Coordinates of C-alpha atoms in Angstrom, one line a residue:
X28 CA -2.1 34.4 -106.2
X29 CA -1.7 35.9 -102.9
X30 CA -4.5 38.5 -102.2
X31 CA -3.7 42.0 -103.2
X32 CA -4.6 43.5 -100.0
X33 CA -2.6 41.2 -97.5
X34 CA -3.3 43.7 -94.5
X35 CA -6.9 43.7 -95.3
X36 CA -8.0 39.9 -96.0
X37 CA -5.7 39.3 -92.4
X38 CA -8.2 42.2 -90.7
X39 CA -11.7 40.0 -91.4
X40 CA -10.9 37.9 -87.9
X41 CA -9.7 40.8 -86.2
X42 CA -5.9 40.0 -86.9
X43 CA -3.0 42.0 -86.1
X44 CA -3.9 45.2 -88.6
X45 CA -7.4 45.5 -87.5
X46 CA -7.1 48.8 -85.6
X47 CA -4.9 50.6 -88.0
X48 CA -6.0 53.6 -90.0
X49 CA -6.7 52.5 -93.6
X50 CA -8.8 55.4 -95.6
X51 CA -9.9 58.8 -94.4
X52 CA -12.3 60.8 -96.5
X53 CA -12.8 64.0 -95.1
X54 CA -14.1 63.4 -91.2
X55 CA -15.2 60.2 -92.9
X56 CA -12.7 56.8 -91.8
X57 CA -11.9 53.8 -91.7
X58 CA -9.6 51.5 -90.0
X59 CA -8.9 48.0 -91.6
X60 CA -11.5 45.6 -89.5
X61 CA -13.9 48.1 -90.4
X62 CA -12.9 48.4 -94.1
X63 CA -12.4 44.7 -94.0
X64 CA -16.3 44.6 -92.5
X65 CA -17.6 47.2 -94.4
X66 CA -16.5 45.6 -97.7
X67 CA -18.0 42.2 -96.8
X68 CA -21.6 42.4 -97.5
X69 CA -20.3 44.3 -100.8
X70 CA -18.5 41.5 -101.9
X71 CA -21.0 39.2 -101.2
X72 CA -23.7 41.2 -103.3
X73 CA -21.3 41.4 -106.4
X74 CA -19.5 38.2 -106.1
X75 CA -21.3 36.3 -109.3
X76 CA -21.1 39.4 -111.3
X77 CA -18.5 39.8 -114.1
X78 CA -18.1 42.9 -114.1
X79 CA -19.3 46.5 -111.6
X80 CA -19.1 49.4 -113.0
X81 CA -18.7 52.0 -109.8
X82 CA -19.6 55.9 -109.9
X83 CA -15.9 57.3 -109.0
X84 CA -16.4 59.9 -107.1
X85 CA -13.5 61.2 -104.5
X86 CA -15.7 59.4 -101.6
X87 CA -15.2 56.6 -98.9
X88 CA -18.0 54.9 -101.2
X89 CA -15.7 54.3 -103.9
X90 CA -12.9 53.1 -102.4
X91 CA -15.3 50.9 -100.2
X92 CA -17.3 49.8 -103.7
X93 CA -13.6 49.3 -105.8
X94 CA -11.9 47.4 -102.8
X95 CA -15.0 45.0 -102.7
X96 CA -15.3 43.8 -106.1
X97 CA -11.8 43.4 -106.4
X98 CA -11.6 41.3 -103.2
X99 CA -14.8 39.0 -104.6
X100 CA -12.4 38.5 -108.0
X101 CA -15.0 40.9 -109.9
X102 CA -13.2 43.1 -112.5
X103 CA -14.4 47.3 -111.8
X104 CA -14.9 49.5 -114.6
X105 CA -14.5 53.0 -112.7
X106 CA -17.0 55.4 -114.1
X107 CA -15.7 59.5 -114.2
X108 CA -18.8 61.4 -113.0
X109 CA -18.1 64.5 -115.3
X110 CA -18.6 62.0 -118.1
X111 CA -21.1 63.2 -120.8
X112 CA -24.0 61.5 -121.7
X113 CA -22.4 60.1 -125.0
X114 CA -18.9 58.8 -123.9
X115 CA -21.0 57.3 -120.8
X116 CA -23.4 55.5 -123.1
X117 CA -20.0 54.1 -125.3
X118 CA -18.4 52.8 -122.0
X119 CA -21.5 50.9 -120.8
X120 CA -22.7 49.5 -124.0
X121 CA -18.7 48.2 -124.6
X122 CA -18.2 47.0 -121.4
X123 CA -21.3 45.9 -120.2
X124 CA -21.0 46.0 -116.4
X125 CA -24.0 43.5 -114.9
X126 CA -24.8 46.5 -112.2
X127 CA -23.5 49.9 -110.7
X128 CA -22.2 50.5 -107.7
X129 CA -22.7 54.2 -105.7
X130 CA -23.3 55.7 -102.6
X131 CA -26.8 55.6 -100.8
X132 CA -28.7 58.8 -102.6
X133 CA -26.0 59.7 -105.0
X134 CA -27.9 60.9 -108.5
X135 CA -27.1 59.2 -111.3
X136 CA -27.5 60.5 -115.4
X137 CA -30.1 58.8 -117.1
X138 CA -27.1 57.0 -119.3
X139 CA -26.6 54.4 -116.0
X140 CA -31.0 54.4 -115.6
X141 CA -31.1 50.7 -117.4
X142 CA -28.3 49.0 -114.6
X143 CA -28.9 47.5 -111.6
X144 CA -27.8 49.3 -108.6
X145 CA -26.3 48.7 -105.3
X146 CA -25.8 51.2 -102.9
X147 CA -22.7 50.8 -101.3
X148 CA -23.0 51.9 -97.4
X149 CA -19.6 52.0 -95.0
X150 CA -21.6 52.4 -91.8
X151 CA -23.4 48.8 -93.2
X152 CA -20.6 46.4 -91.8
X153 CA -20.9 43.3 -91.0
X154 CA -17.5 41.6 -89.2
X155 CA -16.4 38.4 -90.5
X156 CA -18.1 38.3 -93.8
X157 CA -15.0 39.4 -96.3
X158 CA -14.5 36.2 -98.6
X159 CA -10.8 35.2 -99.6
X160 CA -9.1 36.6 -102.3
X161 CA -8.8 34.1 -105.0
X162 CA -8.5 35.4 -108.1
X163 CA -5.8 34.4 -110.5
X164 CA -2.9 36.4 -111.4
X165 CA -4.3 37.0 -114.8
X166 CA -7.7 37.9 -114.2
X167 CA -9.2 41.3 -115.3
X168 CA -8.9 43.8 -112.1
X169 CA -10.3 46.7 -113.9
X170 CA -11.1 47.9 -117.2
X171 CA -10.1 51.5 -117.4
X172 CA -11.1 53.8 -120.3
X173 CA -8.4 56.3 -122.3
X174 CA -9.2 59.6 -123.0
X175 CA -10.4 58.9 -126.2
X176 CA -8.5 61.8 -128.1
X177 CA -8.8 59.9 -131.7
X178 CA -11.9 58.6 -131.4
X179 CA -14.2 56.9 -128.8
X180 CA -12.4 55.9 -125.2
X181 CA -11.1 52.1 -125.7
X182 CA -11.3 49.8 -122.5
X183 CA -7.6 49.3 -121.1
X184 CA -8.1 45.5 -119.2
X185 CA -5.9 45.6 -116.4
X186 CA -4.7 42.4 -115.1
X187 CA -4.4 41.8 -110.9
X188 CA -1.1 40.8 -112.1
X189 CA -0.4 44.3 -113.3
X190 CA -1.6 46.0 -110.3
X191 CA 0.8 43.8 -107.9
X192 CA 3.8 44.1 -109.9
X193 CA 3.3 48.2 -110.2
X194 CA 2.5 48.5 -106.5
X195 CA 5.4 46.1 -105.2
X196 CA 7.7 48.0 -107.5
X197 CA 7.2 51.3 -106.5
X198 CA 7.5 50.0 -103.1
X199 CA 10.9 48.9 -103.8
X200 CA 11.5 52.5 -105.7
X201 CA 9.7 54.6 -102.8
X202 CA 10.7 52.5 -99.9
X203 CA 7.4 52.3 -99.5
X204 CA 5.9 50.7 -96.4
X205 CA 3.0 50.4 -93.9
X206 CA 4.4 53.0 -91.7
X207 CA 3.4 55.8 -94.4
X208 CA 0.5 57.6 -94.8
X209 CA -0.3 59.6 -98.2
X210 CA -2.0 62.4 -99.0
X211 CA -3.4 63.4 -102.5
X212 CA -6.7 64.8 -103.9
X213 CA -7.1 63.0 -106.9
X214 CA -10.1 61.8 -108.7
X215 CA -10.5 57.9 -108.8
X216 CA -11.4 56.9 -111.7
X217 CA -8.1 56.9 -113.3
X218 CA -4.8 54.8 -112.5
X219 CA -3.3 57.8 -110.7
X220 CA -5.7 58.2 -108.1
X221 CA -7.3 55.6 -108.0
X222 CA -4.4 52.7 -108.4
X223 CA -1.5 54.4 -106.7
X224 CA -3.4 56.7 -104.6
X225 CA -5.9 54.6 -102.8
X226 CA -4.9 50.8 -103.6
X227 CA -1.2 51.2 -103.2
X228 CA -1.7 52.2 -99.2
X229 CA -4.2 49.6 -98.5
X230 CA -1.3 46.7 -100.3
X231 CA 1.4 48.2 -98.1
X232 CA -1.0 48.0 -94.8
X233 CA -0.3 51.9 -94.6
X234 CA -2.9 54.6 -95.0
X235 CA -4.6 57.5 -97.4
X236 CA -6.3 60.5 -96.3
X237 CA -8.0 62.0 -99.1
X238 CA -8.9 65.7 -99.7
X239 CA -11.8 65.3 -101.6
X240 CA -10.9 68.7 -103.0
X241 CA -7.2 69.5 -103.5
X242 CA -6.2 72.9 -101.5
X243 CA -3.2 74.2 -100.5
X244 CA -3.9 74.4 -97.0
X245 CA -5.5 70.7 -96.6
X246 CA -2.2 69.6 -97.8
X247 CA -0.4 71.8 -94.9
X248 CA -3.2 70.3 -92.7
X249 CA -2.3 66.5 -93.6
X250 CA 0.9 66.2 -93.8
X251 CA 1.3 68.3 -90.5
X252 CA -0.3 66.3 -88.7
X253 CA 1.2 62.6 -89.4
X254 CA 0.8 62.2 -93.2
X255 CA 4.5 61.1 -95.2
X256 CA 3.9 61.4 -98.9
X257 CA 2.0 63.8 -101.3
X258 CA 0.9 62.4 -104.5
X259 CA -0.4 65.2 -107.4
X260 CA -0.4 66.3 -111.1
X261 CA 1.7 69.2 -111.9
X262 CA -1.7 72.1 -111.8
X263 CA -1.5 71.3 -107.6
X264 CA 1.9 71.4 -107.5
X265 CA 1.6 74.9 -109.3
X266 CA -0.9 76.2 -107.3
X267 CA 1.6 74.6 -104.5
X268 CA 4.8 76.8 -105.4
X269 CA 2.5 79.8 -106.2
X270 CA 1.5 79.7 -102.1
X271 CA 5.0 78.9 -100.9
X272 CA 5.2 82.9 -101.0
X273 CA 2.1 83.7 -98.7
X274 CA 1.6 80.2 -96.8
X275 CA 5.2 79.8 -94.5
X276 CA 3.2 77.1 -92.5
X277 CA 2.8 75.0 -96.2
X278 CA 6.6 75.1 -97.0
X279 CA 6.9 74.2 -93.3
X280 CA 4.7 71.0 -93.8
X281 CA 6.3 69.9 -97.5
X282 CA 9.7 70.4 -95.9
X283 CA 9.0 67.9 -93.1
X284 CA 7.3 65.2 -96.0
X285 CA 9.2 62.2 -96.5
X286 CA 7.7 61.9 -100.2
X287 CA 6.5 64.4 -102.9
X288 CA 5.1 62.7 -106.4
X289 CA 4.0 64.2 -109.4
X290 CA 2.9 62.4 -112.1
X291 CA 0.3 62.4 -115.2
X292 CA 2.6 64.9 -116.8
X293 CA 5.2 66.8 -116.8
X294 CA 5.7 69.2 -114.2
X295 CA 7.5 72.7 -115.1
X296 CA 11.1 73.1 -113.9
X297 CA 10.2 76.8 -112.3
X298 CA 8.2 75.0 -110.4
X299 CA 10.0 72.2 -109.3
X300 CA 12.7 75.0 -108.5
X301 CA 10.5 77.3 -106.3
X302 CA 9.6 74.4 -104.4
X303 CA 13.0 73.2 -103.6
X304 CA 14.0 76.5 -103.0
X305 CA 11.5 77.0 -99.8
X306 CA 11.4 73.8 -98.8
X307 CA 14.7 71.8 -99.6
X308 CA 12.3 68.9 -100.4
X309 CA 12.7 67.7 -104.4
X310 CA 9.6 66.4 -106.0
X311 CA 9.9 63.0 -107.2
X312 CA 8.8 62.6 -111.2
X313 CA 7.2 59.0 -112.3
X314 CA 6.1 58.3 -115.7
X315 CA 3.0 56.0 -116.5
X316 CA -0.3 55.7 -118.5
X317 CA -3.0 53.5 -118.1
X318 CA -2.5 50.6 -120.3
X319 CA 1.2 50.1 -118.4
X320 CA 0.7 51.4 -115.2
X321 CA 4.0 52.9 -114.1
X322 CA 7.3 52.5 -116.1
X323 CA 9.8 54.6 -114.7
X324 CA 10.9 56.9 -111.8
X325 CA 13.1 58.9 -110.0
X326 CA 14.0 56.5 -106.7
X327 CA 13.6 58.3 -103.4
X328 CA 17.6 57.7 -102.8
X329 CA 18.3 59.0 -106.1
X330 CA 18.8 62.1 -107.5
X331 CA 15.2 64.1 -108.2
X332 CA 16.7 66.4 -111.4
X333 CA 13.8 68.4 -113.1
X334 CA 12.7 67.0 -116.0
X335 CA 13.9 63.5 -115.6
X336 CA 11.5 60.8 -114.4
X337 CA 14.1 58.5 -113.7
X338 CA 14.7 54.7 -114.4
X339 CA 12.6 51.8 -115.6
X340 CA 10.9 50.0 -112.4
X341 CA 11.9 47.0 -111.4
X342 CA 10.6 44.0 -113.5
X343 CA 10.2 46.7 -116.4
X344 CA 11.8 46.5 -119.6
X345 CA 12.8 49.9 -121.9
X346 CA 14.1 51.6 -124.7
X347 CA 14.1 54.0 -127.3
X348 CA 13.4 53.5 -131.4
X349 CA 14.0 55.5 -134.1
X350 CA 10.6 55.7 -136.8
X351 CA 12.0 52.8 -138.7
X352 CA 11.7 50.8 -135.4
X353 CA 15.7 50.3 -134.9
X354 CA 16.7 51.0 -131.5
X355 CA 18.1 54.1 -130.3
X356 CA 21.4 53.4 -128.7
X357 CA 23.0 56.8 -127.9
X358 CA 22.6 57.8 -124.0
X359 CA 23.2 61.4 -124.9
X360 CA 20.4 63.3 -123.9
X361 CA 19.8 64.4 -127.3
X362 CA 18.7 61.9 -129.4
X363 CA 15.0 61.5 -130.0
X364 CA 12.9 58.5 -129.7
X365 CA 9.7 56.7 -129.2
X366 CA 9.6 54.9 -125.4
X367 CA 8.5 50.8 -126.0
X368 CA 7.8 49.0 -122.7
X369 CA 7.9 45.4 -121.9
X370 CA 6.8 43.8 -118.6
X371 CA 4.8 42.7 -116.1
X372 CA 3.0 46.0 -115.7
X373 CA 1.2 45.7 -119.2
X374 CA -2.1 45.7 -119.6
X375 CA -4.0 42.7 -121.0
X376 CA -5.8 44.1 -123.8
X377 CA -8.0 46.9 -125.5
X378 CA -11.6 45.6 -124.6
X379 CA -13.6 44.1 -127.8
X380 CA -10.4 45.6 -130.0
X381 CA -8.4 43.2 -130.8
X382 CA -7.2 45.1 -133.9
X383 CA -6.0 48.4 -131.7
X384 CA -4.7 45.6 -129.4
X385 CA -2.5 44.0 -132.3
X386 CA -1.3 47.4 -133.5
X387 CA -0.4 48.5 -130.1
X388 CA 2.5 46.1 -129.7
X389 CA 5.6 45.1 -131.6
X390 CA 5.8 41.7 -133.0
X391 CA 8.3 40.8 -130.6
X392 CA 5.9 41.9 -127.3
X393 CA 7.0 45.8 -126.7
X394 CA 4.4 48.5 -126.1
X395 CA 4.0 51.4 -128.7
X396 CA 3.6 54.1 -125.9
X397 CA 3.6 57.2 -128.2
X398 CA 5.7 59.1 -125.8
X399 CA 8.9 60.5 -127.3
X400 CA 12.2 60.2 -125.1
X401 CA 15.7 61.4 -124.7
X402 CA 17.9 59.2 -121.5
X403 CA 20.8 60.9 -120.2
X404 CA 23.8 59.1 -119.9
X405 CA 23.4 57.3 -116.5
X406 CA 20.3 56.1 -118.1
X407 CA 17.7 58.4 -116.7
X408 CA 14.4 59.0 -118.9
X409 CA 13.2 62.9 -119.9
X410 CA 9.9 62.6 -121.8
X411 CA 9.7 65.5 -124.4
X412 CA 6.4 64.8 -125.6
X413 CA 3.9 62.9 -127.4
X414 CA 4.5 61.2 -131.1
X415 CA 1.3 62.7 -132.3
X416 CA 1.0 66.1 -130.8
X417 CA 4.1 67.0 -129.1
X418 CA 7.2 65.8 -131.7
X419 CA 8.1 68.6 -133.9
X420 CA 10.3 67.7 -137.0
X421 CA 11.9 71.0 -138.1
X422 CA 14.6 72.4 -140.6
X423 CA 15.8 68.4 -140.4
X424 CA 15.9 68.6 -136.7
X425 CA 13.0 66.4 -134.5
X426 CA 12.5 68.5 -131.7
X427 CA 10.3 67.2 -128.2
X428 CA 7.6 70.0 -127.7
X429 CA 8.1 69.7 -123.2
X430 CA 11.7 71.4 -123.5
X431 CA 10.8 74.3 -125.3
X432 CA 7.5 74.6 -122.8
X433 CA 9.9 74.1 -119.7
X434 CA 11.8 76.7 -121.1
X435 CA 9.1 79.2 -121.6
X436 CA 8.1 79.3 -118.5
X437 CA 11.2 79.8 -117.1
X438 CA 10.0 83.5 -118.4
X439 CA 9.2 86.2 -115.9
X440 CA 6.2 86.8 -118.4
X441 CA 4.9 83.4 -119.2
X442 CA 2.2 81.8 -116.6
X443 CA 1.4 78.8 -118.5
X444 CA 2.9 77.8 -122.3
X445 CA 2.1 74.9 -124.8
X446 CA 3.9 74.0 -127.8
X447 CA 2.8 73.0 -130.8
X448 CA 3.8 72.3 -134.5
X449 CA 2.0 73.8 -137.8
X450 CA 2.8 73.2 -141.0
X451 CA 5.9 75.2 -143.4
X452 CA 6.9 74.6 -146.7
X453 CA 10.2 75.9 -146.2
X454 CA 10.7 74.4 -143.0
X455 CA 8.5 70.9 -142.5
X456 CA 7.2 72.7 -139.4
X457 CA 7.3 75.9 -137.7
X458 CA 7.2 75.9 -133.6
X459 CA 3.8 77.3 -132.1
X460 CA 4.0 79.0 -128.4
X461 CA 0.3 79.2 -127.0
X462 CA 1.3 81.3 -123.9
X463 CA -0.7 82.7 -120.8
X464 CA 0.7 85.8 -120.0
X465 CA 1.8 86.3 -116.1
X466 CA 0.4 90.3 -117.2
X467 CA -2.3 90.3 -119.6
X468 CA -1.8 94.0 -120.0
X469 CA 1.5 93.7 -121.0
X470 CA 2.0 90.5 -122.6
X471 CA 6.2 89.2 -124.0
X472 CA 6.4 89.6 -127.8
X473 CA 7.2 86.7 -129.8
X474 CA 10.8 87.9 -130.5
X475 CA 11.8 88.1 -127.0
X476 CA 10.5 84.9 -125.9
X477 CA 12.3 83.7 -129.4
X478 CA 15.2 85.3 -127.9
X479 CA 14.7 83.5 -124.8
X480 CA 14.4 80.2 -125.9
X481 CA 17.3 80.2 -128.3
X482 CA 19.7 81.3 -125.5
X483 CA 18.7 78.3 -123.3
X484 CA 18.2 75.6 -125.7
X485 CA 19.3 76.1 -129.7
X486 CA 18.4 78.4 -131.9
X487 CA 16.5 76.3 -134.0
X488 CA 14.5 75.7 -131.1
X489 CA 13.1 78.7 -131.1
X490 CA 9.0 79.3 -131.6
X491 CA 8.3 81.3 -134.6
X492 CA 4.4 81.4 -134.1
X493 CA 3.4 83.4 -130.9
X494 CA -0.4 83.0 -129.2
X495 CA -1.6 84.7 -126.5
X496 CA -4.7 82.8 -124.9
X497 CA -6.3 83.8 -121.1
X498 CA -6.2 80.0 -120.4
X499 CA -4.6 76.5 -121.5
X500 CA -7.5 73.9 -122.2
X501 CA -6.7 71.1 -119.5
X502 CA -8.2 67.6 -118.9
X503 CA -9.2 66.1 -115.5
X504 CA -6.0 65.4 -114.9
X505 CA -4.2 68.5 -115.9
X506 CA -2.9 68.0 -118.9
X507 CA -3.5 70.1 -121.9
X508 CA -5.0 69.3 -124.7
X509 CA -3.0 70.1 -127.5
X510 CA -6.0 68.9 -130.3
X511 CA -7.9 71.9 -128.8
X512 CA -5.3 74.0 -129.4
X513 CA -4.5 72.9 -133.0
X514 CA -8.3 73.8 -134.0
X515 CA -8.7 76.8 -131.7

């Protein structure tokens, strides 16, 4: 297999790409010869390991620690550092990494005290010393754990294979090259940041600058001075258009942006609509999860329409089935049904579960994703929610939880909505609205937002169940967590 990081593994002699800007943390960087240099005596260290686990924290450190092991064929198992004590202990007792990797004086919970450490230094370089890459195309890259939301995290193995295929398609999708230079603030131990946001640049020989801390006016910082692309999850695009108002210079620096992604759920159609409006820049939708990397997205000559996250990827195969497993086969965006993937973007396996493995694909090879679907008729994907928390079956109609949501917020009154289902006897299942209300003090009444919803949608999409909560429960990532809302 040719190396993932062609730009890099060509820096080690000083090649070509050695003096270009590769990763910038901060005031922190560095360029390829000294990433390439810097990861050397990393890779060296970890090299007969089978697997590192790495402390993921938003630093140079971790991209220096993940890019190393990866490089010396070792498969990474990125550790979240606002991981509790319990979930750590389950991830290193079912993964068993041989040591972890962190920066020089970082703390570490007393769950990682029984591992071997190695501090990983970027200022300890040592030119020359970066082995080849020669890992097969089916060895494990990283094992990356799920949220756990029904039950303890399983261990998504993530093939090199995977990783290429994603990264090379999104290229084609993005017109992605080495000239760009992305911006984001994501954490990094998940796909988005960490997969997209940090090792697609390096494969493309282009660059990331990193945040560290997502604000509104780093962004305007970066991407006025040089950066192309913006990755984020919809709560920064939020807190994006909710600025566009008081920042001019940020709609200034968006507008001039060759790229703006959001991904890791759906982001609101106000919002994609205030942005456009001040900046004439569309945001790009993608749809992904860890155990298939990306799927689908809107292609940067394509059409960005809210709500849609475009066509399957290159290489990727989809469709749509009914609960009895038949295919869906109208292109009406109407009809309901459960997204399976097939491809070269699949993960592997679930770690030590080879039963969740089994009962995750079809017999024929497609991935149950969980994620309900409608596709328009020129074939475009709209995600309406999840199977288990987001598909509403009511009076005989299956309704997708996101379209009622988008339409709540479309709302003068509504901040933030969620959507849920609980159970009728007349009914199967009556439609929840958890709202944050943009005025506490005077808060929309159930039968206006009713109202609302009916005239947009369908009247039998209307909620009939009306919450008013002072905040949505979120994960790292941004998206909320219905559960928490079903047992509130």
């Amino acid at each position: 297999m040719s190396s993932l990081f062609p730009a890099l593994t060509d820096s080690r002699a000083g090649g070509p790409a050695a003096g270009r800007p590769a990763l910038r943390f901060g005031e922190r960087s560095l360029t390829y010869g000294e990433l390439a240099a810097a990861a050397g005596p990393v890779a060296g260290a970890v090299r007969e390991a089978r697997r590192v686990a790495v402390w993921a924290t938003p630093t140079l450190e971790t991209a220096v620690a993940v890019t190393a092991a990866l490089l010396a064929g070792v498969t990474v198992v990125p550790l979240n550092p606002k991981s509790g004590g319990k979930e750590l202990g389950h991830i290193l007792s079912d993964s068993t990494p041989d040591l972890v990797l962190a920066a020089p004086g970082q703390e570490l919970p007393e769950a990682l005290a029984g591992l071997p450490r190695l501090d990983v230094d970027p200022a300890d370089r040592a030119p020359g010393t970066l082995p080849g890459d020669s890992a097969g195309d089916e060895d494990p890259a990283l094992v990356v754990y799920t949220s756990g939301t029904t039950g303890p995290p399983k261990g998504a193995v993530i093939p090199r294979r995977a990783i290429a295929t994603t990264l090379d398609a999104l290229a084609d999708a993005w017109q992605w090259t080495g000239d760009d230079v992305l911006v984001h603030g994501l954490p990094l131990f998940h796909v988005h940041g960490l997969v997209l946001g940090v090792l697609g640049p390096l494969r493309r020989g282009g660059s990331v600058r990193h945040l560290g801390r997502f604000t509104t006016r780093g962004v305007t910082r970066e991407l006025s001075t040089g950066a192309t692309m913006l990755f984020g999850v919809p709560t920064m695009y939020h807190r994006v258009a909710e600025s566009l108002s008081t920042e001019p210079e940020l709609a200034t620096a968006l507008a001039g942006a060759r790229l703006l992604v959001s991904g890791s759920a759906a982001l609101p159609v106000h919002d994609h609509e205030r942005i456009a409006a001040a900046t004439g820049r569309r945001v790009v939708e993608r749809y992904g999860m860890t155990e298939t990397l990306m799927n689908t997205s809107v292609r940067a000559d394509g059409e960005a329409r809210p709500g849609t996250v475009g066509v399957p990827l290159p290489g990727v195969e989809l469709r749509l089935v009914e609960e009895d497993g038949s295919p869906v086969t109208a292109y009406d965006g109407e009809t309901v049904g459960e997204i399976q993937v097939r491809g070269p973007n699949l993960f592997t396996e679930y770690l030590n579960r080879p039963d969740a493995t089994a009962g995750a694909f079809t017999a024929d090879g497609w991935f149950r994703t969980g994620d309900m679907a409608v596709r328009d008729a020129d074939g475009c994907v709209r995600i309406v929610g999840r199977k288990a928390t987001d598909l509403i079956k009511s009076g005989g109609y299956k309704i997708g939880a996101g379209e009622i949501e988008n339409a709540l917020l479309e709302h003068p009154g509504v901040r933030e909505a969620a959507v849920t289902g609980e159970p009728d006897a007349d009914l199967g299942e009556l439609i929840v609205a958890w709202i944050v209300p943009a005025n506490p003090q005077s808060p929309p009444a159930l039968e206006e937002l009713a109202d609302h919803v009916a005239h947009r949608l369908a009247p039998h999409k209307r909620p009939r169940v009306l919450h008013h909560l002072t905040s949505l429960p979120r994960n790292d990532m941004g998206k909320i967590m219905k559960r928490a809302l079903r047992h509130d």
